[in-house]
mmCIF file of C-alpha atoms in Angstrom:
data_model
loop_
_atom_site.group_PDB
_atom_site.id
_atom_site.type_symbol
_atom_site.label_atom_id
_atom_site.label_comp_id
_atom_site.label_asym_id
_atom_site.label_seq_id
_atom_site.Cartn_x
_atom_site.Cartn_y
_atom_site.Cartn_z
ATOM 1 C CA UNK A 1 4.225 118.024 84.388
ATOM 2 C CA UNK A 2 5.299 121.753 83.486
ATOM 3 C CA UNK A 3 7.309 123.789 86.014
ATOM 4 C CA UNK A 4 4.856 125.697 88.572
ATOM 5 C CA UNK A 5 5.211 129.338 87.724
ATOM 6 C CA UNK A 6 6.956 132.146 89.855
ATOM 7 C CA UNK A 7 3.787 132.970 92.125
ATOM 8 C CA UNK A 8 3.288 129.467 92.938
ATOM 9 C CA UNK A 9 6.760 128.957 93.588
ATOM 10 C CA UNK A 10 6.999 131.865 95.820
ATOM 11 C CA UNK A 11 3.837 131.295 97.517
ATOM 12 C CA UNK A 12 5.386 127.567 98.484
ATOM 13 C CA UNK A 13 8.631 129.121 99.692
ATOM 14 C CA UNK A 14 6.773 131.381 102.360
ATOM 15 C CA UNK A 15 4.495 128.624 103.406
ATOM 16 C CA UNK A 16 7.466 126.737 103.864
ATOM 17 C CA UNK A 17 9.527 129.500 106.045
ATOM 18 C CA UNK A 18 6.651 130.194 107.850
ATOM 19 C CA UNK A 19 5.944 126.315 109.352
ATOM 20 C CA UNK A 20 9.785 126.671 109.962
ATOM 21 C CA UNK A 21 9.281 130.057 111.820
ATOM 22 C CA UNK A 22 6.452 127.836 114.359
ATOM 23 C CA UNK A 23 8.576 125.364 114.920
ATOM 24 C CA UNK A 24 11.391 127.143 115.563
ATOM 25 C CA UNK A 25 8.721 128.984 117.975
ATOM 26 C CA UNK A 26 6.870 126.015 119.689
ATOM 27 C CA UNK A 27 10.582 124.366 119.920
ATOM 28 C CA UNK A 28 11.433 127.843 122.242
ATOM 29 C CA UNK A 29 8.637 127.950 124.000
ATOM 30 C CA UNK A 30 9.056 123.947 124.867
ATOM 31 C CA UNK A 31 12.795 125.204 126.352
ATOM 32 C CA UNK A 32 11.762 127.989 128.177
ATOM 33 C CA UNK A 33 9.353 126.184 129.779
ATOM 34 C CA UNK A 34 11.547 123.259 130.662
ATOM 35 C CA UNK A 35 14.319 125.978 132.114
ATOM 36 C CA UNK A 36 11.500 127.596 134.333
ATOM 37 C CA UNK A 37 10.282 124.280 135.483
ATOM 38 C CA UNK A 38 14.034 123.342 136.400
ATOM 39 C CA UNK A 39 14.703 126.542 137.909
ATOM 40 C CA UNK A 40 11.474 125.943 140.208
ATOM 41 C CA UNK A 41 12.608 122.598 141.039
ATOM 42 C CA UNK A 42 15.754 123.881 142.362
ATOM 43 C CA UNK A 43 13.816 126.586 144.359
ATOM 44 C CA UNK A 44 11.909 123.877 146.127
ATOM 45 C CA UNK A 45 14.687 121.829 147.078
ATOM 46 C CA UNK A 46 16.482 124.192 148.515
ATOM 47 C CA UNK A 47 13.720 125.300 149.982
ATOM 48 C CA UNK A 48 13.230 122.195 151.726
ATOM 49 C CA UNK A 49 16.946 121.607 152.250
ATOM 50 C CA UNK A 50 16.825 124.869 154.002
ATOM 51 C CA UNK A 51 13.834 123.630 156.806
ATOM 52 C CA UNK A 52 15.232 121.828 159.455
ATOM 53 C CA UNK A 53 12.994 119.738 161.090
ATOM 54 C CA UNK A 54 11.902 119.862 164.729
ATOM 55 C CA UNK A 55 10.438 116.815 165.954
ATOM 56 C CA UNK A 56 8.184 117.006 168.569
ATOM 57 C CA UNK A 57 6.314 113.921 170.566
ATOM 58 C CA UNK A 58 2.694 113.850 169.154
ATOM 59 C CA UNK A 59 1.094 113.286 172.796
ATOM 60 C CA UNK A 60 -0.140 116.422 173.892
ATOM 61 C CA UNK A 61 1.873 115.200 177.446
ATOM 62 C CA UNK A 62 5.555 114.176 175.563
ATOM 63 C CA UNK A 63 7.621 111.971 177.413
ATOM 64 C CA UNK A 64 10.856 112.169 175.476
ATOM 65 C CA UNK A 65 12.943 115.091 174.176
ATOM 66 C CA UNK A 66 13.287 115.187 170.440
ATOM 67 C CA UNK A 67 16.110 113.040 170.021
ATOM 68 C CA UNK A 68 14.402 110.245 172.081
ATOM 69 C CA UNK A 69 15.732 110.407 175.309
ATOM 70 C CA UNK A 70 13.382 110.089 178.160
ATOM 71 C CA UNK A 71 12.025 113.014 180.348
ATOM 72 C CA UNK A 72 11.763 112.344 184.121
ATOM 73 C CA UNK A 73 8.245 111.709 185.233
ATOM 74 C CA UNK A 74 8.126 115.530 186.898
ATOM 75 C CA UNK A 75 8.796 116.991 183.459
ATOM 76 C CA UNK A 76 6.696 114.346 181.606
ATOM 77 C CA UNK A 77 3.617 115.084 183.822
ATOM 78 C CA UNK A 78 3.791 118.774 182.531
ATOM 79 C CA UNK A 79 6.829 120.090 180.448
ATOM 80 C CA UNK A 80 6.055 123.451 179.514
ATOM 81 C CA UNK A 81 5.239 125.491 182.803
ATOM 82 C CA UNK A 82 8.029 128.363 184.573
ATOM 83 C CA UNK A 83 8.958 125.401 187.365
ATOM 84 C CA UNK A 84 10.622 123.592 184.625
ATOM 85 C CA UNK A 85 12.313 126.437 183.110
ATOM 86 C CA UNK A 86 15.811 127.322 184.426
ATOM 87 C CA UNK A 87 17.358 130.618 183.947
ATOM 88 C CA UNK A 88 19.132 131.171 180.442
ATOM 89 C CA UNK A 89 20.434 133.290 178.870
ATOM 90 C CA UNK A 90 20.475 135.602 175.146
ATOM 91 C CA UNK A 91 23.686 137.052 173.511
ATOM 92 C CA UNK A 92 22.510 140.094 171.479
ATOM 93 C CA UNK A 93 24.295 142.452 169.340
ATOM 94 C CA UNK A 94 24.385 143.105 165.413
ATOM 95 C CA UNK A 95 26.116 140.254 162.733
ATOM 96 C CA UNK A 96 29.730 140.723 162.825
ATOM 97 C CA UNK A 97 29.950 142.469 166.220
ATOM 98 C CA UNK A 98 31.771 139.400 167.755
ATOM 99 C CA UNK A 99 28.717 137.794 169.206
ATOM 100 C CA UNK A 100 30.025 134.445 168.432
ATOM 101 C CA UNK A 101 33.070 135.678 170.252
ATOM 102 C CA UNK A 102 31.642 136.132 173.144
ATOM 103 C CA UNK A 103 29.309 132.861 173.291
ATOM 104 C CA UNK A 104 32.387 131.052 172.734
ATOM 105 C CA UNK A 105 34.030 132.965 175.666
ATOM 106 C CA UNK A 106 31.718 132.292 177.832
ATOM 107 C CA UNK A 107 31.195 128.418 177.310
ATOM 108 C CA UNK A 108 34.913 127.912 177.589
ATOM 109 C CA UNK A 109 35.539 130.184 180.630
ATOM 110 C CA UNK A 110 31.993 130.242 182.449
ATOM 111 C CA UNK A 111 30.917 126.798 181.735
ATOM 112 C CA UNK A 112 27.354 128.037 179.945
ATOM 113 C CA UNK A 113 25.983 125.323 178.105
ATOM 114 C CA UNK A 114 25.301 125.702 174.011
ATOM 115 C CA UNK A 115 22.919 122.801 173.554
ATOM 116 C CA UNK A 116 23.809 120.755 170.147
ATOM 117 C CA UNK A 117 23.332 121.460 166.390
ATOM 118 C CA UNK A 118 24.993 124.865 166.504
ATOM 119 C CA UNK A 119 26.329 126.089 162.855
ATOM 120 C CA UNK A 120 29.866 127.166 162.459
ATOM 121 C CA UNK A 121 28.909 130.977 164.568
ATOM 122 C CA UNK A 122 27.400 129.557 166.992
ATOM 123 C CA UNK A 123 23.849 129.951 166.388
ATOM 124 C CA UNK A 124 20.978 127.263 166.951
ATOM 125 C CA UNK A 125 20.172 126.468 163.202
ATOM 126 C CA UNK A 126 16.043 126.193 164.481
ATOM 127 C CA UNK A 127 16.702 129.607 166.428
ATOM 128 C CA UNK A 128 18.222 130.896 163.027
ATOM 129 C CA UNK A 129 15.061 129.641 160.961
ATOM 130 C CA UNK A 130 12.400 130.757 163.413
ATOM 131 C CA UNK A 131 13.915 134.411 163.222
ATOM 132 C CA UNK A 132 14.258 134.324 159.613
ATOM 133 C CA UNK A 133 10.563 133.255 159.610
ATOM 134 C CA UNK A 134 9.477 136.107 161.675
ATOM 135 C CA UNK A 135 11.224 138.661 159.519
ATOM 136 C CA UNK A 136 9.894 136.994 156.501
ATOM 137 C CA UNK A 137 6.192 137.730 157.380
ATOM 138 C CA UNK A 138 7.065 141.604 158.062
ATOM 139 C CA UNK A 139 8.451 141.203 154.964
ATOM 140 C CA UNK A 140 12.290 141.600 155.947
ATOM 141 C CA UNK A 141 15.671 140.105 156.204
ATOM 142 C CA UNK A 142 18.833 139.537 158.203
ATOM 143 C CA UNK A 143 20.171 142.289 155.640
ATOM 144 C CA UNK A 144 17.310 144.274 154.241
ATOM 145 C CA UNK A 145 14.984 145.284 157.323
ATOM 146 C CA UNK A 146 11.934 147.009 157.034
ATOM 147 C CA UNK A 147 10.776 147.550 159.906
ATOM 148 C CA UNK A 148 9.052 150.041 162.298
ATOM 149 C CA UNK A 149 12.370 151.816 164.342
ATOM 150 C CA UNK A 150 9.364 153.861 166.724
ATOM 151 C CA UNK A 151 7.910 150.437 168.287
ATOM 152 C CA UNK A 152 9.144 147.401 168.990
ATOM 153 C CA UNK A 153 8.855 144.686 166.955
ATOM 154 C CA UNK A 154 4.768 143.200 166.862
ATOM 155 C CA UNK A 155 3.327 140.366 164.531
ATOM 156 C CA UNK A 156 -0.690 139.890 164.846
ATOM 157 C CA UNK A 157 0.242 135.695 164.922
ATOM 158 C CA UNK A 158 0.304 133.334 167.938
ATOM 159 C CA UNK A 159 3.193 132.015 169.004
ATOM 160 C CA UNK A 160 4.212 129.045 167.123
ATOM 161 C CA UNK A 161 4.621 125.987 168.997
ATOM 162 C CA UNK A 162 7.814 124.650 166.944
ATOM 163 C CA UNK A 163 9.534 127.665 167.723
ATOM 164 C CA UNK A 164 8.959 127.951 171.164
ATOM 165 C CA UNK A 165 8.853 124.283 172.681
ATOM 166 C CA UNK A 166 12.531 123.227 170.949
ATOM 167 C CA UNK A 167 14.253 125.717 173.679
ATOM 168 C CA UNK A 168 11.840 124.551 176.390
ATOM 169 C CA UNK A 169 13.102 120.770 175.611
ATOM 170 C CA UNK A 170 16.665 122.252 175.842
ATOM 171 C CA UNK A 171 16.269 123.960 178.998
ATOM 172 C CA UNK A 172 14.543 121.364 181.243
ATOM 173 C CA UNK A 173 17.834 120.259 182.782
ATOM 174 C CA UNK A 174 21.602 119.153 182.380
ATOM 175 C CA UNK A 175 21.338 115.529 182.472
ATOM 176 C CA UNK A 176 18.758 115.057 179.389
ATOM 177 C CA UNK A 177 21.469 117.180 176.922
ATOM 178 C CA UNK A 178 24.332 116.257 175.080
ATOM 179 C CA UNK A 179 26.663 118.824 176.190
ATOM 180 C CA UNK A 180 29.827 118.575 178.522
ATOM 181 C CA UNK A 181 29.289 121.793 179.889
ATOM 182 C CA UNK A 182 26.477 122.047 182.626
ATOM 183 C CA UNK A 183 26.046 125.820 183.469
ATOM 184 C CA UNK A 184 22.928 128.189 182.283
ATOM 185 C CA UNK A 185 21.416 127.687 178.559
ATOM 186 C CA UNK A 186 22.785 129.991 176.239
ATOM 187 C CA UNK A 187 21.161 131.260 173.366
ATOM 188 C CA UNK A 188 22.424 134.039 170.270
ATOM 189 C CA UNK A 189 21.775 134.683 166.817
ATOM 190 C CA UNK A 190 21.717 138.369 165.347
ATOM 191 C CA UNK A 191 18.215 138.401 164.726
ATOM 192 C CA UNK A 192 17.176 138.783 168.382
ATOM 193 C CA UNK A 193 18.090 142.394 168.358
ATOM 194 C CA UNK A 194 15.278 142.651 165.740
ATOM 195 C CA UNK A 195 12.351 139.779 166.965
ATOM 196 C CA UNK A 196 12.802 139.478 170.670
ATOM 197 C CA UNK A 197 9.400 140.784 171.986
ATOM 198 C CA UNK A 198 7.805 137.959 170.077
ATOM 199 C CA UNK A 199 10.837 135.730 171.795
ATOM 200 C CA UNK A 200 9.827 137.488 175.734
ATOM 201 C CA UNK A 201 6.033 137.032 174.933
ATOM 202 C CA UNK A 202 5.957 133.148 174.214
ATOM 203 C CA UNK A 203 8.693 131.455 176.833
ATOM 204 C CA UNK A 204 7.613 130.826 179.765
ATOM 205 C CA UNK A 205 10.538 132.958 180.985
ATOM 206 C CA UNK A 206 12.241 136.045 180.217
ATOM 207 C CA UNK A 207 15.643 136.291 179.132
ATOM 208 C CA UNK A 208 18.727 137.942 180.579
ATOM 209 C CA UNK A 209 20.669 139.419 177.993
ATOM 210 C CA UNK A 210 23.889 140.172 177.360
ATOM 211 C CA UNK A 211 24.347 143.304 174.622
ATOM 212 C CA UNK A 212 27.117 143.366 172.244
ATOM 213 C CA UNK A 213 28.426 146.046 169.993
ATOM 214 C CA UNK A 214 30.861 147.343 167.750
ATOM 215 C CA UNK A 215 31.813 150.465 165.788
ATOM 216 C CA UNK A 216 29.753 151.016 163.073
ATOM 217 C CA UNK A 217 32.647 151.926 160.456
ATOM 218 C CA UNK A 218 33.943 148.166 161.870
ATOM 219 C CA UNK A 219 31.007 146.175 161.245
ATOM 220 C CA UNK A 220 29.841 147.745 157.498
ATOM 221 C CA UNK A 221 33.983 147.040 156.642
ATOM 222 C CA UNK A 222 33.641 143.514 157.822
ATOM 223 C CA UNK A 223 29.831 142.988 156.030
ATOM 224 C CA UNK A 224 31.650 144.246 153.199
ATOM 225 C CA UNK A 225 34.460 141.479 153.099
ATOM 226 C CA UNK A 226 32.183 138.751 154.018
ATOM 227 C CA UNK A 227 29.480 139.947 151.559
ATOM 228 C CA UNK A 228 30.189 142.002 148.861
ATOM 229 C CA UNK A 229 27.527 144.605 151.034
ATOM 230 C CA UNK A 230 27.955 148.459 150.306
ATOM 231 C CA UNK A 231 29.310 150.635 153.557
ATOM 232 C CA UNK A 232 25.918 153.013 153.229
ATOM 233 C CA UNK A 233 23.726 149.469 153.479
ATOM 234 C CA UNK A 234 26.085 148.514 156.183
ATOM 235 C CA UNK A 235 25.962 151.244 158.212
ATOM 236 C CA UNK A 236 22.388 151.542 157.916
ATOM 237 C CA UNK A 237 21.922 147.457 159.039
ATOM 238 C CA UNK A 238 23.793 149.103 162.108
ATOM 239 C CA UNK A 239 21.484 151.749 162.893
ATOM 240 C CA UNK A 240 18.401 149.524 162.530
ATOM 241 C CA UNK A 241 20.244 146.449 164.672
ATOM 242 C CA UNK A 242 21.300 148.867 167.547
ATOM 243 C CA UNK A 243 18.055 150.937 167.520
ATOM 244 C CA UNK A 244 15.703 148.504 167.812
ATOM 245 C CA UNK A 245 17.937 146.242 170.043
ATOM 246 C CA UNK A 246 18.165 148.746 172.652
ATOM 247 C CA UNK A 247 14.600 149.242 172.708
ATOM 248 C CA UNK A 248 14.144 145.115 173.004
ATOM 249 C CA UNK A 249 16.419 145.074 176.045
ATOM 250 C CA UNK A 250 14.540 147.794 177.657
ATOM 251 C CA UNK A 251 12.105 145.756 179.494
ATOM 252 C CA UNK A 252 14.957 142.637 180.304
ATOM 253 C CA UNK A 253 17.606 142.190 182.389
ATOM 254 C CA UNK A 254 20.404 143.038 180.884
ATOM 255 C CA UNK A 255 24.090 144.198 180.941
ATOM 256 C CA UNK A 256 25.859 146.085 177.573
ATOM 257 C CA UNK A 257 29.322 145.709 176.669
ATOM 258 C CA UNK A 258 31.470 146.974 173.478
ATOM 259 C CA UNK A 259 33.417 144.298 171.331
ATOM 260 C CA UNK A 260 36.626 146.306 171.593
ATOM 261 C CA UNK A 261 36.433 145.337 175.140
ATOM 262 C CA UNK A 262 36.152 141.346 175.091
ATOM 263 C CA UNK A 263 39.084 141.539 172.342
ATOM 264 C CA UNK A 264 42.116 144.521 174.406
ATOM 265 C CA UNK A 265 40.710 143.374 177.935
ATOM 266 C CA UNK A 266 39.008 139.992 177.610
ATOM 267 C CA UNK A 267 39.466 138.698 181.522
ATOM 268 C CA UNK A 268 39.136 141.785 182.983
ATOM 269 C CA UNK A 269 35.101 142.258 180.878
ATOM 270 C CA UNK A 270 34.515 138.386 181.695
ATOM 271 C CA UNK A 271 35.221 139.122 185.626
ATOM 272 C CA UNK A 272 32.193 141.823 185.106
ATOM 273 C CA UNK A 273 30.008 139.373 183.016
ATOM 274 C CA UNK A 274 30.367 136.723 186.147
ATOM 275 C CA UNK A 275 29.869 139.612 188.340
ATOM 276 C CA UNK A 276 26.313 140.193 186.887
ATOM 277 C CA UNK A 277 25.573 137.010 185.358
ATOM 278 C CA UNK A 278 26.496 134.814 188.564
ATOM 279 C CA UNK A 279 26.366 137.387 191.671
ATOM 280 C CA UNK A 280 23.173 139.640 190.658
ATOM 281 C CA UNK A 281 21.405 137.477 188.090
ATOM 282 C CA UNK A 282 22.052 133.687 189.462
ATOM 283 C CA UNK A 283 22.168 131.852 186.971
ATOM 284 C CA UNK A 284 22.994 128.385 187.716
ATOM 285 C CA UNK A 285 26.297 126.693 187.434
ATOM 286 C CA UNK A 286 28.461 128.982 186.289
ATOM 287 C CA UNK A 287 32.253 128.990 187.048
ATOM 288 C CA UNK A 288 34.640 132.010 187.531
ATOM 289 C CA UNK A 289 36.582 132.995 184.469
ATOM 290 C CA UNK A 290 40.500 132.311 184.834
ATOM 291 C CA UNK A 291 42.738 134.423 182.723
ATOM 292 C CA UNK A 292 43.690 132.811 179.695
ATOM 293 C CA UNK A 293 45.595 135.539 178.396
ATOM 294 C CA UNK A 294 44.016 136.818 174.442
ATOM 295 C CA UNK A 295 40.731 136.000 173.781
ATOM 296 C CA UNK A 296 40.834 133.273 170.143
ATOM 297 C CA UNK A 297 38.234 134.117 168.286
ATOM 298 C CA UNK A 298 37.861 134.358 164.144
ATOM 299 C CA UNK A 299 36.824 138.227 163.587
ATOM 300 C CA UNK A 300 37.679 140.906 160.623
ATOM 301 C CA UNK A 301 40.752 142.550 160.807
ATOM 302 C CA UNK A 302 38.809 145.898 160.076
ATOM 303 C CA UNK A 303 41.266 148.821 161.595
ATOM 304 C CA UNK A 304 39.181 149.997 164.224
ATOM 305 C CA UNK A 305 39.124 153.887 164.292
ATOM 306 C CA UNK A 306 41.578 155.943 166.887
ATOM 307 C CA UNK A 307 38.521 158.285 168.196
ATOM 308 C CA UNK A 308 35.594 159.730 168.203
ATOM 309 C CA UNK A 309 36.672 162.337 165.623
ATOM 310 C CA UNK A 310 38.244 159.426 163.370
ATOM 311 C CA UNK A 311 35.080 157.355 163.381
ATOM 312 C CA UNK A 312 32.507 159.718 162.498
ATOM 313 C CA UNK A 313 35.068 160.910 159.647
ATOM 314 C CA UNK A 314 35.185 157.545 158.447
ATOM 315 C CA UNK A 315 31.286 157.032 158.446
ATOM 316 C CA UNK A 316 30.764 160.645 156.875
ATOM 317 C CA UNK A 317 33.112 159.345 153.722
ATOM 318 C CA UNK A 318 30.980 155.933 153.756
ATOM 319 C CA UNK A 319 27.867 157.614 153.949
ATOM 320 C CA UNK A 320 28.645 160.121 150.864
ATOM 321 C CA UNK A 321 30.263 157.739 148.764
ATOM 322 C CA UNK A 322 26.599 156.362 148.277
ATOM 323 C CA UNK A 323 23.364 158.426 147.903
ATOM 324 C CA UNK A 324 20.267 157.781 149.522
ATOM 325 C CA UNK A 325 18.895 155.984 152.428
ATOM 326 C CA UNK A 326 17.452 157.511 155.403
ATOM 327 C CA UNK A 327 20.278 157.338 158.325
ATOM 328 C CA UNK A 328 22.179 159.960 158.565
ATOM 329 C CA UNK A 329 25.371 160.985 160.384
ATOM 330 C CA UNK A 330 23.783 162.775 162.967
ATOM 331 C CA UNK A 331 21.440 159.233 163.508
ATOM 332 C CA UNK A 332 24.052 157.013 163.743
ATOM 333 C CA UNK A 333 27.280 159.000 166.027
ATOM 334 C CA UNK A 334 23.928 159.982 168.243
ATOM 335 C CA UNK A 335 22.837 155.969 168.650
ATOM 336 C CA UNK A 336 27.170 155.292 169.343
ATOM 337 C CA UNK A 337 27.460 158.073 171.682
ATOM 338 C CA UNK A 338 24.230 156.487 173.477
ATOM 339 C CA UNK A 339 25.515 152.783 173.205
ATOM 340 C CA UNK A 340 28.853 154.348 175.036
ATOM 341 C CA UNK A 341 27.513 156.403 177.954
ATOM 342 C CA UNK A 342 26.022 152.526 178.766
ATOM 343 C CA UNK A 343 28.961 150.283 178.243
ATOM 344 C CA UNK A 344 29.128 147.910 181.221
ATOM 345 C CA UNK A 345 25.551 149.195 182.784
ATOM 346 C CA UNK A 346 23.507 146.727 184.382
ATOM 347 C CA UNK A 347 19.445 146.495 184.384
ATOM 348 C CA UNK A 348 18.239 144.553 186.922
ATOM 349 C CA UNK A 349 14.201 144.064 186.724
ATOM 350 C CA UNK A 350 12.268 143.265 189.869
ATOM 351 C CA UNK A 351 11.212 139.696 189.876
ATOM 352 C CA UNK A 352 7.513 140.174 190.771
ATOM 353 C CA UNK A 353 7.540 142.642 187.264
ATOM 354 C CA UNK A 354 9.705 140.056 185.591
ATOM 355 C CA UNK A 355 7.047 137.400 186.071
#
């Protein structure tokens, strides 16, 4: 047959780049689609790796605490009222402000009791997971909050069952947990300062609270190290830990003390944490501190400023070296100055306005 001409030829050609342009196209599309499926995959596992589970007897009367151990017939019969809830109590202060320092402190030296499954800073991984919850529907973080600093902290939910029954299991008594120690239950993670009025409103008892903090300059430098945070965000975490803490405590016993104090003079603040916790507050068990010489603990290096004047220098340089955000100097030497006229107070509430 004769050669096709030049049209036809041509014509053929761009047919023929065009099927190659589609299935170069559906052969994209088919990839993309496979990547987004596998990245969605990996979003649900660790999703699911990330929810620990709480299991909790189905009978509406359990019998056993969630590891299987068997309740005594007086907490069986009815496990969730104030008789069967002992004193405990809450470390609260903003993330690196040596609140694990302190809860270890006071299980070695006091003889509190931590419960079991703590992570490596001493939190209750199903504490840690409730509170990240919480934040979650008011559409916040441990390290982006967005909440109201005017009020305290309100969600229009119930309380949640999981959340609150786990801790009731874990304070019904000494001999049904796993724990050498046999003093007071004691409870910290962070994210109190920011949820505990949903915390006060669904246990059958209040907390007593113990109130950590540090400088602010201290605690952005040490966010900073640990992760790759900007001072500015840092500084402003501070402000909205502290400000909303303080309000939280309000209505709770509770005793504030600065982290500079546990590390220079760590028997002579756990003499005054006995003193309150043991003398004024009762809780149960607990044993006077001996002196042990330096207080252990893993915390930042961070060179913790000489003064007044030195620390509101450094936060003026933090706060300028980044633009925006709504604290300001003024806002946050005003909160520090506030935090330090009440270093080592004490808040006792009456018991018939406890209860």
């Amino acid at each position: 047959p004769p050669p096709p001409t030049t049209s036809v030829a041509l014509q053929q050609q761009q047919q023929f780049l065009q099927q190659q342009r589609q299935r170069r196209q559906q052969q994209q599309q088919l990839v993309a689609e496979q990547q987004q499926q596998a990245v969605t995959q990996q979003l649900e596992a660790k999703q699911r790796a990330q929810q620990v589970p709480i299991v909790l007897p189905k009978s509406s009367v359990p019998t056993h605490t969630p590891d299987g151990r068997e309740l005594p017939v007086r907490v069986a019969n009815d496990p969730w009222n104030t008789a069967n809830f002992e004193p405990y109590l809450m470390v609260i202060g903003m993330h690196r402000s040596l609140t694990s320092g302190l809860v270890q402190a006071l299980a070695e030296t006091m003889n509190f009791r931590l419960a079991s499954y703590y992570t490596g800073n001493w939190e209750l991984s199903e504490l840690q997971l409730a509170n990240d919850l919480l934040l979650q529907f008011s559409q916040s973080r441990w390290d982006h909050v967005n909440l109201p600093l005017d009020r305290p902290f309100s969600l229009p939910i119930p309380c949640v069952p999981q959340h609150t029954r786990h801790i009731q299991y874990l304070n019904i008594g000494v001999p049904f947990t796993q724990e050498p120690r046999t003093g007071a239950l004691v409870l910290k993670d962070p994210r109190f300062a920011l949820t505990l009025p949903y915390w006060q409103r669904c246990l059958p008892k209040p907390p007593h609270v113990v109130f950590i903090f540090r400088s602010p300059i201290e605690v952005a430098r040490s966010l900073e190290k640990r992760d790759a945070m900007p001072l500015r965000q840092g500084i402003e975490l501070w402000y909205q830990y502290n400000k909303l803490g303080l309000m939280h405590i309000s209505s709770v016993n509770h005793t504030i003390i600065e982290s500079r104090d546990l590390l220079d003079q760590p028997h002579k603040t756990l003499e005054f944490l006995f003193d309150v916790l043991s003398n004024q507050w009762q809780l149960p068990r607990l044993l006077a501190p001996l002196d042990g010489g330096a207080l252990h603990v893993a915390h930042t290096s961070s060179r913790p400023p000489t003064d007044r004047e030195d620390l509101e220098r450094q936060v003026a340089e933090a706060l300028q070296q980044e633009l925006g955000g709504a604290v300001t100097l003024f806002d946050v030497m005003e909160l520090y100055d506030e935090l330090m006229r009440r270093r080592f107070s004490v808040q006792t509430i009456p018991l018939s306005s406890e209860q």
